[in-house]
Structure formats: C-alpha cells, structure tokens
mmCIF file of C-alpha atoms and ligand atoms in Angstrom:
data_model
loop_
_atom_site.group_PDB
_atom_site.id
_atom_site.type_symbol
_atom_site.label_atom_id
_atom_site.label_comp_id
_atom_site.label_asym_id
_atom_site.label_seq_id
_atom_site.Cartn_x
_atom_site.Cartn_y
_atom_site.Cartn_z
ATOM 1 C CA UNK A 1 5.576 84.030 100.336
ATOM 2 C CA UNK A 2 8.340 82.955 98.236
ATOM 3 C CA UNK A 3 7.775 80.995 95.304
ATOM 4 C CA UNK A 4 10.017 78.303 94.963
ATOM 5 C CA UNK A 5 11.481 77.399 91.124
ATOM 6 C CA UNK A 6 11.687 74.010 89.858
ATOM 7 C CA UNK A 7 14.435 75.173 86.874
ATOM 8 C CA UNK A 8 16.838 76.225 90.264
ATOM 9 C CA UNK A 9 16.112 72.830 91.959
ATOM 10 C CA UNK A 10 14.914 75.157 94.966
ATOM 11 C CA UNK A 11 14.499 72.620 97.631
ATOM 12 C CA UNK A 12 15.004 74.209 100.704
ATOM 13 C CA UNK A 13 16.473 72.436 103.983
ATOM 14 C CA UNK A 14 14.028 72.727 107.543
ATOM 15 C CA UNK A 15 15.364 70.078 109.377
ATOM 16 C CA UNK A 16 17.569 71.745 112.094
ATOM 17 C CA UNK A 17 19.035 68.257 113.013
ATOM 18 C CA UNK A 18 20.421 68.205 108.940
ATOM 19 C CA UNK A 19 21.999 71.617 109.121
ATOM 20 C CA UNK A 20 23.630 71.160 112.033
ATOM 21 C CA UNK A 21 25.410 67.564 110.186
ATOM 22 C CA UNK A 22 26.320 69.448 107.737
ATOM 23 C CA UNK A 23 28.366 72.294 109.377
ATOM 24 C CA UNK A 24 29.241 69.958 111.649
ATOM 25 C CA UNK A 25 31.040 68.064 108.705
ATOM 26 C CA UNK A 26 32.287 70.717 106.861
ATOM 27 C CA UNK A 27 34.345 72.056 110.144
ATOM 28 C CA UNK A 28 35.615 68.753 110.361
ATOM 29 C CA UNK A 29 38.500 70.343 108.054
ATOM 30 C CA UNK A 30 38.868 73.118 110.593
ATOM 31 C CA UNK A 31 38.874 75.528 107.542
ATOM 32 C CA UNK A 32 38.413 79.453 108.011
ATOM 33 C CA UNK A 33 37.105 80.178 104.581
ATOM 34 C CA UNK A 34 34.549 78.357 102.468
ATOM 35 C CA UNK A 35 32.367 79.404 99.610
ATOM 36 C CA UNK A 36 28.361 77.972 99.617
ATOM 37 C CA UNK A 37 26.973 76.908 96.745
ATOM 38 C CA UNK A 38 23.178 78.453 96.106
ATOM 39 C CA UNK A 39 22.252 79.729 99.492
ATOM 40 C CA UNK A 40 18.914 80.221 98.375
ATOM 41 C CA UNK A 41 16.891 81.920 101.484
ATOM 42 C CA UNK A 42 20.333 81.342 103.991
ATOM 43 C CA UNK A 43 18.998 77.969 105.813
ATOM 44 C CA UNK A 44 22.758 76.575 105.750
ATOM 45 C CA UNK A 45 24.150 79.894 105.719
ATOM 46 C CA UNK A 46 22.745 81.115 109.089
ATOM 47 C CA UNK A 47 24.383 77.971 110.334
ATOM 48 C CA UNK A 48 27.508 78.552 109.012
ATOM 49 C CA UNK A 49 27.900 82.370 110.053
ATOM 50 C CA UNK A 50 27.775 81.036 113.500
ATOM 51 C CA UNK A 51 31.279 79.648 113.159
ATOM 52 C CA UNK A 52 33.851 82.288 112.520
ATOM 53 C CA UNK A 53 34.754 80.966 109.162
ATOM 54 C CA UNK A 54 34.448 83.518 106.536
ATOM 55 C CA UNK A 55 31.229 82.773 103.841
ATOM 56 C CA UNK A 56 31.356 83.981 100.268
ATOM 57 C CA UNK A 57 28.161 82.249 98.387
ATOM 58 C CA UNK A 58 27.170 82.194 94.940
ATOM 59 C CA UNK A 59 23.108 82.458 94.278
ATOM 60 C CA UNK A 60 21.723 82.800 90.749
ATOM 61 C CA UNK A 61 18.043 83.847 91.540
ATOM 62 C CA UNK A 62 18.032 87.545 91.898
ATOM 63 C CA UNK A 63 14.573 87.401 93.504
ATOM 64 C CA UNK A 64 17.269 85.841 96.788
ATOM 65 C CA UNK A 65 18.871 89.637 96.772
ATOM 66 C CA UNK A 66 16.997 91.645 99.384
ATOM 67 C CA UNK A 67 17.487 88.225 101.843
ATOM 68 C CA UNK A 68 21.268 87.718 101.279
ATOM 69 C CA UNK A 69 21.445 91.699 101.058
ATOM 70 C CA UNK A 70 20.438 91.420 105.000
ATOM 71 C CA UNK A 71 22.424 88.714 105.669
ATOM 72 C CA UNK A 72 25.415 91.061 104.508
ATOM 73 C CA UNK A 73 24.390 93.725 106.708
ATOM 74 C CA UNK A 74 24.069 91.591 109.695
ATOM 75 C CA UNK A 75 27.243 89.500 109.387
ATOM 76 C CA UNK A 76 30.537 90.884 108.603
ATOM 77 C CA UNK A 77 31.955 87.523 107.821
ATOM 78 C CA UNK A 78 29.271 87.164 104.685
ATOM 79 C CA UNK A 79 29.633 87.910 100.840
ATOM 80 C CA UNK A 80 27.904 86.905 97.802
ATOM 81 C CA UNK A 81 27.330 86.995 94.469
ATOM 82 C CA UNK A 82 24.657 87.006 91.966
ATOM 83 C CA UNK A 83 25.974 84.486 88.949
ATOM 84 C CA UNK A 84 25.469 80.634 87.689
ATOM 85 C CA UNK A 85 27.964 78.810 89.532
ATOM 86 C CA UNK A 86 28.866 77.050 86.087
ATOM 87 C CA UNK A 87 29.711 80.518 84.771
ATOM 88 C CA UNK A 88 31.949 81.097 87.779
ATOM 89 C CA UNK A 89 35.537 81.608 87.468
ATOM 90 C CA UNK A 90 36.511 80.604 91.577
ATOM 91 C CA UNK A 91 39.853 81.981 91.205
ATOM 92 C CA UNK A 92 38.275 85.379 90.705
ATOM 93 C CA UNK A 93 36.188 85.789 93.847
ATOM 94 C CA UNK A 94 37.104 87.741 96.557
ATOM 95 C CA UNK A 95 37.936 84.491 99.110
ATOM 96 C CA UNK A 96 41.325 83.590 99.905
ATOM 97 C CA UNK A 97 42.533 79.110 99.190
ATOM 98 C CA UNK A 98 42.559 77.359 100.998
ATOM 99 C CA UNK A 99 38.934 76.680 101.827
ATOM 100 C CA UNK A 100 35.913 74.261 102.034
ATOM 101 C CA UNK A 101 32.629 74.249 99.925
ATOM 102 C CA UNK A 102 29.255 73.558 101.383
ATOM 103 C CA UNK A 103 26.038 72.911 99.468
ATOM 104 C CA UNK A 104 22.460 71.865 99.447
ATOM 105 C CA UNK A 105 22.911 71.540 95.711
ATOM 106 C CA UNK A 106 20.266 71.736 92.676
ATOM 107 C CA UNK A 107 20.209 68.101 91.398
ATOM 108 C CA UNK A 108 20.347 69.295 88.060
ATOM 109 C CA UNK A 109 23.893 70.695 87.988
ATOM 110 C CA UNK A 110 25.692 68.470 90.397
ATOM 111 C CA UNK A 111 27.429 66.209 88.305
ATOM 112 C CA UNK A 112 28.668 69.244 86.061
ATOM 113 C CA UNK A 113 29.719 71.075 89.115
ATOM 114 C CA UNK A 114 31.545 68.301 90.695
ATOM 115 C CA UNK A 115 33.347 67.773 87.349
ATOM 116 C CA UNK A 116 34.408 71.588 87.606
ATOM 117 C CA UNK A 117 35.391 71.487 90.856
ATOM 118 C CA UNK A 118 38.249 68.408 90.656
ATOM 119 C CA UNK A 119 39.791 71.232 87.821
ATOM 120 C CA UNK A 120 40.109 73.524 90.814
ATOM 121 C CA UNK A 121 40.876 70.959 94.234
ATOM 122 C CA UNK A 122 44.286 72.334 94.826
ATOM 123 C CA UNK A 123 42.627 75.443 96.487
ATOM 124 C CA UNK A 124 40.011 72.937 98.526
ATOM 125 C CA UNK A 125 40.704 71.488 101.832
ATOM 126 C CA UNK A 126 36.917 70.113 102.022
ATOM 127 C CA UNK A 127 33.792 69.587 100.003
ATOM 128 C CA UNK A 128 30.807 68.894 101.874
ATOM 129 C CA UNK A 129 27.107 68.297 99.336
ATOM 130 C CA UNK A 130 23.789 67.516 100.209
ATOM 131 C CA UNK A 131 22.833 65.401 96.606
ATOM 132 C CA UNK A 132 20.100 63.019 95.320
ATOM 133 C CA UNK A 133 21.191 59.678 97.173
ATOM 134 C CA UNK A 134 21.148 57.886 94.168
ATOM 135 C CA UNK A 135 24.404 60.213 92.590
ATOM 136 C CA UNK A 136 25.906 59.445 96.456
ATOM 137 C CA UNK A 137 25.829 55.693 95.736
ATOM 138 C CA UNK A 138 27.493 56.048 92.310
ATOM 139 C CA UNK A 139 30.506 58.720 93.960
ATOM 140 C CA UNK A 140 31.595 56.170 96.367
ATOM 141 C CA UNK A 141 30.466 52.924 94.530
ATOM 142 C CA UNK A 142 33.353 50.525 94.665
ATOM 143 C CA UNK A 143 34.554 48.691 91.952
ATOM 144 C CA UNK A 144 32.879 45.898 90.958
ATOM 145 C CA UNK A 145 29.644 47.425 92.037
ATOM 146 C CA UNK A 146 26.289 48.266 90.057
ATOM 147 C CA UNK A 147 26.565 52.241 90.116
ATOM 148 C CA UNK A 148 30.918 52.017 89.698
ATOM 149 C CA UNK A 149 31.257 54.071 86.793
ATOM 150 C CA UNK A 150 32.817 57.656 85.445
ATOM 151 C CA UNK A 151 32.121 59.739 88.251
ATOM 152 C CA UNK A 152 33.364 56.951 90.847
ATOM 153 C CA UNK A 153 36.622 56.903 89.128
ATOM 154 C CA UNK A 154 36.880 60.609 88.536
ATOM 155 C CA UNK A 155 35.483 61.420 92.217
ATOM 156 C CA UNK A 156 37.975 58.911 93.908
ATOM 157 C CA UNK A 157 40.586 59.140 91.893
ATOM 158 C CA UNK A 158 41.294 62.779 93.393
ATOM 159 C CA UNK A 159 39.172 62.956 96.714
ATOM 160 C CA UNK A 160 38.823 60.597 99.636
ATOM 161 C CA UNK A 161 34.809 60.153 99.200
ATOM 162 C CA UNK A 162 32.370 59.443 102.050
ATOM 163 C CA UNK A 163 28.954 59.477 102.364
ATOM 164 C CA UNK A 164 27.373 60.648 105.265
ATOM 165 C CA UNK A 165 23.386 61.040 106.458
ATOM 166 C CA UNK A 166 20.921 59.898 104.108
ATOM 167 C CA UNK A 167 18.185 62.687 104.078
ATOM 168 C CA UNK A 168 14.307 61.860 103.748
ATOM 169 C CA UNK A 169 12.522 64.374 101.485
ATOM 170 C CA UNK A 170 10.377 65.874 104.532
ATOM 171 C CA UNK A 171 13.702 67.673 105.276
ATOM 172 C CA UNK A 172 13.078 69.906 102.434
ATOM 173 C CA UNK A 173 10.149 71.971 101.831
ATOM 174 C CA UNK A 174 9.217 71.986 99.004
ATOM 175 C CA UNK A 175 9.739 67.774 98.969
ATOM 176 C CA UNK A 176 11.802 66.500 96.652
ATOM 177 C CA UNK A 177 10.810 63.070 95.199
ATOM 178 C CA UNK A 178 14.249 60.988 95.864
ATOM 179 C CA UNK A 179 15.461 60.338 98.478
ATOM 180 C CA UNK A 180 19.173 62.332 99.464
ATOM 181 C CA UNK A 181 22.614 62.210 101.059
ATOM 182 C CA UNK A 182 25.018 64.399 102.664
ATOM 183 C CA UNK A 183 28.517 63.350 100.706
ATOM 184 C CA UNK A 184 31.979 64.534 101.668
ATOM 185 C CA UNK A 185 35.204 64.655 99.408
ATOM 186 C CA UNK A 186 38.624 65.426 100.580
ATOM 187 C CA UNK A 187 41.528 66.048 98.110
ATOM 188 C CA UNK A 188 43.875 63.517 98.090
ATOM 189 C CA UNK A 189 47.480 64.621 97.608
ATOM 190 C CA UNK A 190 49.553 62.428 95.183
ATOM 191 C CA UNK A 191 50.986 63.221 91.786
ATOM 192 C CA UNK A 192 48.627 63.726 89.656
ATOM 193 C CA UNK A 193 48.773 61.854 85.992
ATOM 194 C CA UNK A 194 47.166 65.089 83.388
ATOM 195 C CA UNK A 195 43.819 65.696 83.744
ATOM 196 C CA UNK A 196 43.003 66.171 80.446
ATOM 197 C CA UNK A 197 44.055 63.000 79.452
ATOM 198 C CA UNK A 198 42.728 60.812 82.136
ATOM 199 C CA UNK A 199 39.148 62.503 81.745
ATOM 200 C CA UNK A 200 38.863 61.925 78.083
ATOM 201 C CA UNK A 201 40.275 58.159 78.575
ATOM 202 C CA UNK A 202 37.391 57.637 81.592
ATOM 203 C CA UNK A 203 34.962 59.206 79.032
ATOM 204 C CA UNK A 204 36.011 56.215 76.596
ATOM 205 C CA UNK A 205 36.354 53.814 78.843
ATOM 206 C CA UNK A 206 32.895 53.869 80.448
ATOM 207 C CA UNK A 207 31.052 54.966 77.167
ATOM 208 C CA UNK A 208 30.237 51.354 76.654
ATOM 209 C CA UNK A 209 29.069 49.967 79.847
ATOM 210 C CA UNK A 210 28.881 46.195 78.821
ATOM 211 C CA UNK A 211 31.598 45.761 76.096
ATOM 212 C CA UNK A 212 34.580 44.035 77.054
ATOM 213 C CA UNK A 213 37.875 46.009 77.489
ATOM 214 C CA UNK A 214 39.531 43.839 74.181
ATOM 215 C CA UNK A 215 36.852 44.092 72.380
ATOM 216 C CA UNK A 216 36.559 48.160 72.838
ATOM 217 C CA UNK A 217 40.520 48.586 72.899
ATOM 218 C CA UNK A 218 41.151 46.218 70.263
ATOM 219 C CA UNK A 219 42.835 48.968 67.608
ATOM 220 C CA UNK A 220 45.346 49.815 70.454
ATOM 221 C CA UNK A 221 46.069 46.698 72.692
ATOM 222 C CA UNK A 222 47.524 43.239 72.268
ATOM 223 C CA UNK A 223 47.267 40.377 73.885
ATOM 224 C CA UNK A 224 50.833 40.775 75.270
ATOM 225 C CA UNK A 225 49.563 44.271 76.593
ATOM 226 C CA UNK A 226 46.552 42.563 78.511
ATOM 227 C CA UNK A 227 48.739 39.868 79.889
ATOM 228 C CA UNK A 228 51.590 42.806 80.874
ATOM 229 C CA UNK A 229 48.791 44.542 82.710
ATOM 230 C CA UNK A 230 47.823 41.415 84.529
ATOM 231 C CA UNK A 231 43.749 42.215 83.254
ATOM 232 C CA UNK A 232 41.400 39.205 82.189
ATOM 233 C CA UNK A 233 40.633 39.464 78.857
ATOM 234 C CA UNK A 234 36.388 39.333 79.700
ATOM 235 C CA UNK A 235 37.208 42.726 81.802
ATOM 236 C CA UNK A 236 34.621 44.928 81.483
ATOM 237 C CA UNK A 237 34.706 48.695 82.200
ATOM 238 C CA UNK A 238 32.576 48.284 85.715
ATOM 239 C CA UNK A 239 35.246 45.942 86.911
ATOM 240 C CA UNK A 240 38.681 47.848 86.431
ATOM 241 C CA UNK A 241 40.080 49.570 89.704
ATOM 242 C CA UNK A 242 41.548 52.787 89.546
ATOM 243 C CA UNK A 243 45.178 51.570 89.476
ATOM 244 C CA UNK A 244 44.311 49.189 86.651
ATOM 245 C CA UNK A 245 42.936 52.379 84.640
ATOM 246 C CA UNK A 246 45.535 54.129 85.323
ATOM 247 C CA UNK A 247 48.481 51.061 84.384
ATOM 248 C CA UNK A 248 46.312 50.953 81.210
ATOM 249 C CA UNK A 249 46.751 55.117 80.238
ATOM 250 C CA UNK A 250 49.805 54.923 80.656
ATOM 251 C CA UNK A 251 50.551 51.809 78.384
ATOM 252 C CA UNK A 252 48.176 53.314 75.550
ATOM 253 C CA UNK A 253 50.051 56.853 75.840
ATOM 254 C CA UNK A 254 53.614 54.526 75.509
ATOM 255 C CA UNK A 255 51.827 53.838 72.442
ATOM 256 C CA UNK A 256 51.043 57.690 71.181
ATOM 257 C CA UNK A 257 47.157 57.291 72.313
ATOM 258 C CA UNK A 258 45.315 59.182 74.474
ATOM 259 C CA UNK A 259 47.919 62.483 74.606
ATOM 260 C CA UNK A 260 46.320 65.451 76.080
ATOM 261 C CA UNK A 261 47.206 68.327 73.603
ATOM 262 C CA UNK A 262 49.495 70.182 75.846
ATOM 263 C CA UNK A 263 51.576 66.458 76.239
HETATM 264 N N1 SAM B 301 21.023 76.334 100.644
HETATM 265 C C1 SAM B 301 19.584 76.508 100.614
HETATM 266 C C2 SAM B 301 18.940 75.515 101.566
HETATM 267 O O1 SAM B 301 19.595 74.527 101.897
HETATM 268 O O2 SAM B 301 17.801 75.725 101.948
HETATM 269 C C3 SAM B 301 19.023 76.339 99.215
HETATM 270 C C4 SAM B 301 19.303 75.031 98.530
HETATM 271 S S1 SAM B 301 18.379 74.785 97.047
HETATM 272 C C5 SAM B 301 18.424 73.020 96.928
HETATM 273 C C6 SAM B 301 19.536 75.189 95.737
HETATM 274 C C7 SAM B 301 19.922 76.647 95.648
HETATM 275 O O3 SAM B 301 20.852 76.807 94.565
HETATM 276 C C8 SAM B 301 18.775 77.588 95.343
HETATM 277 O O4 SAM B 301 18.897 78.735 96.136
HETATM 278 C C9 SAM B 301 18.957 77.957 93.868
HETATM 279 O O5 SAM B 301 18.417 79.213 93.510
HETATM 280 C C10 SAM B 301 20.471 77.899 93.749
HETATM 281 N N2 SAM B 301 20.944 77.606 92.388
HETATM 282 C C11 SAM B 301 20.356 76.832 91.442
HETATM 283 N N3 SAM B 301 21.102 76.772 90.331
HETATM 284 C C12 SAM B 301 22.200 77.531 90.575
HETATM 285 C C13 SAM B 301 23.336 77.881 89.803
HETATM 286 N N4 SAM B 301 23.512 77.413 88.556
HETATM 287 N N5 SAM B 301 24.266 78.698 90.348
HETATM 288 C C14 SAM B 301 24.113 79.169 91.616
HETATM 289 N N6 SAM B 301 23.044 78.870 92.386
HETATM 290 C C15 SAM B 301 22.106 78.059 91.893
#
C-alpha cells in the first residue's frame, strides 16, 4: 500500500463524479495540450488521457515513478517529469503553448504556484485547480469583501476567475480537514501595465490591511492626488477596485515611485 506524505499535501481524489468536473472544465477551453500539476498515483490523469489532449505532468515524489512509468507505456499521449514544480522552468518542457493546466494541488504551494504561473499566462489558454475552499473565496473575492486582498487583485487582474464545485473532504482519501473548491482562471487579454511594478505596489498596498490609503501613502500623495483620483480619503486597502489601483500606480510612477528596475 502506498503511504501517503503529509510534506507533498498527498490527498488523493476518489470521487469519480469530481474528476469527471474537472476534465470536464478544463476542456471547456478545447485545448490539445495541458501540463498536470502533481499527478500523484494518475486519478486525474487517467481521466484526462481519455481525451486526446496531449499530458505532460510534473510529480516530485520519486516513490510515483514505477506508476507514471506505466502510465507512459500505456498512453502515447503521456509524459512526465520528476522535479518540484517551483523549481520548474515551463518554457523548458517538452509541451508545445498554447495549453491548459489541471491540478489537484498540495495546499501548501498553491499560492506560490499561482503567483508563478501569472509570470508565464501568455502560453495558457486555461487553468483549472482543485484548492482549499477557503484560498477559492479569497481568488474571486470582490472588492469590498472580507477575503479581497493580494491574490484577488493579482488573480483578477490577469485571469477571468470562477469558482466552480465545492469539494467535501470524503472526496479525498486520505481526508483533508478543509473543506475545497474546483477554481478556474482564464487569461484575460489587455495591455498589460509591468508586472514587476504592479506586484511590488499590491505587496505595499495590502501589507497593512486596516490602515487608511493617506495615512500609508502619505510620503507620496496629496490631497490634490486623492481628489484627482476621485478616492475617499478613509479608503482602505480592502476597498480599492482594480482600476482604482491601477489609476493610483500610475500617478505614484508620474511621481518617480514604484519604477520596476527595467522602467
Ligand atoms: N492528482 C492526484 C489526485 O488528484 O489524486 C494527486 C493530488 S495530491 C493533492 C498532490 C500531488 O502533488 C501529489 O502527487 C504530490 O506528490 C505532488 N506534489 C506535491 N508537491 C509538489 C511539488 N512541489 N511539485 C510537484 N508535485 C508536487
């Protein structure tokens, strides 16, 4: 019997009824290549070999070799590789852009992962993750709301977000204690303001949940400034849409702040 690993958040999916949502939303896209993210004993992947897109996962428990080794034999369209998808460099794998990626992903590197994975959206025409509910809510929290914060900006900013099934923990075996949610994020096209510098300002921005915006941006705004961007001056970060953000980088870079290095 295998022995699952807490450190590789090795939760893995039984519910047929869950798989088949997840494919299911993932084809939605209609792409022919995706990679998987941890495919851990192939649950999702089996699912996904039955469409004729072409699978190339990334695993980083080497005790999952001799499985995905058979899973290579037995389905032409299947490749993987043995590395921590952190580590990865997705421009180097043997899969063509553009493409979707699927995952029933370890809790503990989500965040991280999505964070890498806006740096490398022009290649994706689909993400599709199964995730602790609870990061879910705070992807697609509107503004205004209790979990709007970094991510939400960051995650809607580039993709159209949408959350999907909510998952019970009996899906998984082992259990999992939260409760989770199948999330999908499509790349939006637009023109994108630098990354760099919009990341770092987010960082700032939502590093002090409760402060007011004048209080926090008081060494680099006016009043004039707050009253040219239309912005109360109680604002606090969990109330400032994405346009507003965005209105307000590009006032404070007018100003020299906020300049990526490469600006
Ligand atoms: N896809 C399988 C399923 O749904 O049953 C397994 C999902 S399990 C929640 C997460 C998988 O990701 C495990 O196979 C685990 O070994 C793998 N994993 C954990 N950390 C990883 C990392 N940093 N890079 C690549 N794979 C990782």
């Amino acid at each position: 019997m295998f022995r699952t690993r807490k450190k590789f958040g090795q939760h893995f999916l039984n519910s047929e009824q869950v798989l088949t949502a997840i494919c299911h939303a993932i084809l939605d896209e209609r792409p022919k290549r995706c990679i998987e993210i941890g495919p851990g004993q192939g649950a999702l992947t089996r699912y996904l070999l039955e469409t004729d897109m072409q699978i190339h996962a990334v695993e980083i428990d080497q005790r999952l070799v001799p499985t995905l080794d058979k899973l290579v034999k037995k389905h032409s369209n299947f490749s993987y590789i043995l590395q921590d998808v952190m580590m990865c460099d997705f421009s180097e794998l043997d899969i063509q852009a553009p493409l979707s990626v699927v995952g029933n992903l370890p809790y503990e590197i989500s965040t991280p992962l999505l964070f890498k994975l806006i740096e490398w959206r022009e290649n994706i025409v689909s993400m599709v993750f199964l995730l602790q509910k609870e990061v879910v809510d705070r992807i697609v929290a509107p503004v205004g709301s209790r979990g709007y914060g970094r991510i939400s900006v960051m995650l809607q900013y580039y993709f159209e977000v949408e959350g999907l099934q909510v998952v019970p923990p009996e899906a998984f075996s082992p259990p999992p204690k939260v409760m989770s949610q199948v999330v999908r994020l499509k790349p939006k096209q637009r023109q994108w303001v630098s990354h760099k510098s919009l990341s770092e300002f987010v960082k700032f921005l939502f590093a002090q949940q409760r402060k007011m915006l004048r209080q926090r941006f008081k060494p680099y705004l006016e009043e004039k400034d707050w009253q040219d961007l239309g912005l109360e001056s109680s604002i606090r970060p969990a109330e400032i849409d994405i346009d507003s953000i965005l209105k307000m980088l590009a006032l404070l870079q007018k100003k020299g702040f906020f300049l990526a290095d490469s600006e």
